[in-house]
CSV table of C-alpha atoms in Angstrom, one decimal:
chain,number,residue,atom,x,y,z
A,1,MET,CA,-35.2,-36.1,-28.3
A,2,ASN,CA,-36.9,-34.2,-25.5
A,3,LEU,CA,-36.8,-30.4,-24.8
A,4,ILE,CA,-33.9,-30.5,-22.3
A,5,GLU,CA,-31.7,-32.5,-24.6
A,6,SER,CA,-32.4,-30.2,-27.6
A,7,VAL,CA,-31.6,-27.0,-25.5
A,8,ALA,CA,-28.4,-28.6,-24.2
A,9,TYR,CA,-27.4,-29.6,-27.7
A,10,ALA,CA,-28.1,-26.1,-29.1
A,11,GLY,CA,-26.2,-24.5,-26.2
A,12,ALA,CA,-23.2,-26.7,-26.9
A,13,GLY,CA,-22.9,-25.3,-30.5
A,14,GLY,CA,-24.1,-28.5,-32.1
A,15,GLY,CA,-26.3,-26.9,-34.6
A,16,GLY,CA,-26.5,-23.4,-36.0
A,17,THR,CA,-24.2,-21.3,-38.1
A,18,GLY,CA,-23.3,-17.6,-37.6
A,19,GLY,CA,-22.0,-18.1,-34.1
A,20,GLY,CA,-18.8,-16.4,-35.0
A,21,TRP,CA,-20.6,-13.2,-36.1
A,22,LEU,CA,-22.6,-13.1,-32.9
A,23,THR,CA,-19.3,-13.3,-30.9
A,24,ILE,CA,-17.8,-10.5,-32.9
A,25,ALA,CA,-20.9,-8.4,-32.5
A,26,MET,CA,-20.9,-8.9,-28.8
A,27,LEU,CA,-17.2,-8.0,-28.6
A,28,VAL,CA,-17.8,-4.8,-30.6
A,29,GLY,CA,-20.8,-4.0,-28.3
A,30,MET,CA,-18.7,-4.4,-25.2
A,31,VAL,CA,-15.9,-2.2,-26.6
A,32,ALA,CA,-18.5,0.5,-27.5
A,33,LEU,CA,-20.1,0.2,-24.0
A,34,PHE,CA,-16.7,0.7,-22.3
A,35,TYR,CA,-15.9,3.6,-24.6
A,36,PHE,CA,-19.2,5.5,-23.9
A,37,LEU,CA,-19.4,4.7,-20.2
A,38,LEU,CA,-15.8,4.9,-19.1
A,39,ILE,CA,-13.3,6.4,-21.6
A,40,ARG,CA,-15.3,9.2,-23.1
A,41,PRO,CA,-16.6,10.8,-19.9
A,42,GLN,CA,-13.0,10.7,-18.4
A,43,GLN,CA,-11.7,12.4,-21.5
A,44,LYS,CA,-14.3,15.1,-21.2
A,45,GLN,CA,-13.5,15.7,-17.6
A,46,ARG,CA,-9.7,15.9,-18.3
A,47,LYS,CA,-10.3,18.4,-21.1
A,48,ALA,CA,-12.5,20.6,-18.9
A,49,HIS,CA,-9.8,20.5,-16.1
A,50,GLN,CA,-7.1,21.5,-18.7
A,51,GLU,CA,-9.3,24.4,-19.8
A,52,LEU,CA,-9.8,25.5,-16.2
A,53,VAL,CA,-6.1,25.4,-15.5
A,54,GLY,CA,-5.2,27.2,-18.7
A,55,ALA,CA,-7.7,30.0,-17.9
A,56,LEU,CA,-6.4,30.8,-14.4
A,57,SER,CA,-5.6,34.4,-13.8
A,58,PRO,CA,-4.8,36.6,-10.8
A,59,GLY,CA,-8.0,37.4,-8.8
A,60,ASP,CA,-9.7,34.1,-9.6
A,61,GLU,CA,-11.2,32.4,-6.5
A,62,VAL,CA,-10.5,28.7,-6.5
A,63,ILE,CA,-10.8,25.5,-4.5
A,64,MET,CA,-7.7,23.3,-4.4
A,65,ALA,CA,-7.7,19.5,-4.5
A,66,SER,CA,-7.0,19.5,-0.7
A,67,GLY,CA,-10.2,21.5,-0.1
A,68,MET,CA,-8.4,24.7,0.7
A,69,MET,CA,-10.0,27.9,-0.8
A,70,GLY,CA,-8.3,31.0,-1.8
A,71,ILE,CA,-7.7,33.8,-4.3
A,72,ILE,CA,-5.0,33.5,-6.9
A,73,LYS,CA,-2.4,36.2,-6.4
A,74,LYS,CA,0.1,35.2,-9.1
A,75,VAL,CA,0.2,32.7,-11.9
A,76,GLU,CA,3.6,31.2,-12.9
A,77,ASP,CA,4.5,28.6,-15.5
A,78,ASP,CA,3.5,25.5,-13.5
A,79,TYR,CA,2.5,27.1,-10.2
A,80,VAL,CA,0.0,29.5,-8.7
A,81,ILE,CA,0.4,31.6,-5.6
A,82,VAL,CA,-2.9,31.4,-3.6
A,83,ARG,CA,-3.8,33.8,-0.8
A,84,VAL,CA,-5.7,31.8,1.8
A,85,SER,CA,-5.9,34.5,4.5
A,86,LYS,CA,-4.9,38.2,4.9
A,87,SER,CA,-1.3,37.3,5.7
A,88,VAL,CA,-0.8,33.7,4.3
A,89,GLU,CA,0.1,32.9,0.7
A,90,LEU,CA,0.8,29.4,-0.5
A,91,ARG,CA,2.3,28.0,-3.6
A,92,PHE,CA,0.5,25.2,-5.4
A,93,GLN,CA,0.9,23.3,-8.7
A,94,LYS,CA,-1.6,24.4,-11.3
A,95,GLY,CA,-2.9,20.8,-11.5
A,96,ALA,CA,-4.0,21.0,-7.9
A,97,VAL,CA,-6.7,23.5,-8.7
A,98,ASN,CA,-10.0,21.6,-8.5
A,99,ALA,CA,-12.6,24.2,-9.3
A,100,SER,CA,-13.2,27.9,-9.8
A,101,LEU,CA,-15.6,29.9,-7.7
A,102,PRO,CA,-17.8,32.8,-8.7
A,103,LYS,CA,-16.3,36.2,-8.0
A,104,GLY,CA,-17.2,37.6,-4.5
A,105,THR,CA,-17.6,34.1,-2.9
A,106,LEU,CA,-14.6,34.5,-0.6
A,107,GLU,CA,-13.9,37.4,1.8
A,108,LEU,CA,-10.3,37.5,2.7
């Protein structure tokens, strides 16, 4: 038997034992990889956003998901009233708040 035939025979599962354990180990490794690269970072991001939304208070300067910036005038149950200019106030859902800015960033 030459080298090519022996490699093909080994690749076809004709010889060794423990192939089932290797498959299970690879499956567990793939699940762990997906967890650490996809699921866990997304959970952290969602938790940080929930903390941001829960800590909103009047006077906070925020950026909305649309890119609009303003100062929170009033916080309601599911909504915030945001002042975007001297005479314009808009009502947004709390979930639309994307980020909080440091105090004094906006001059309205």
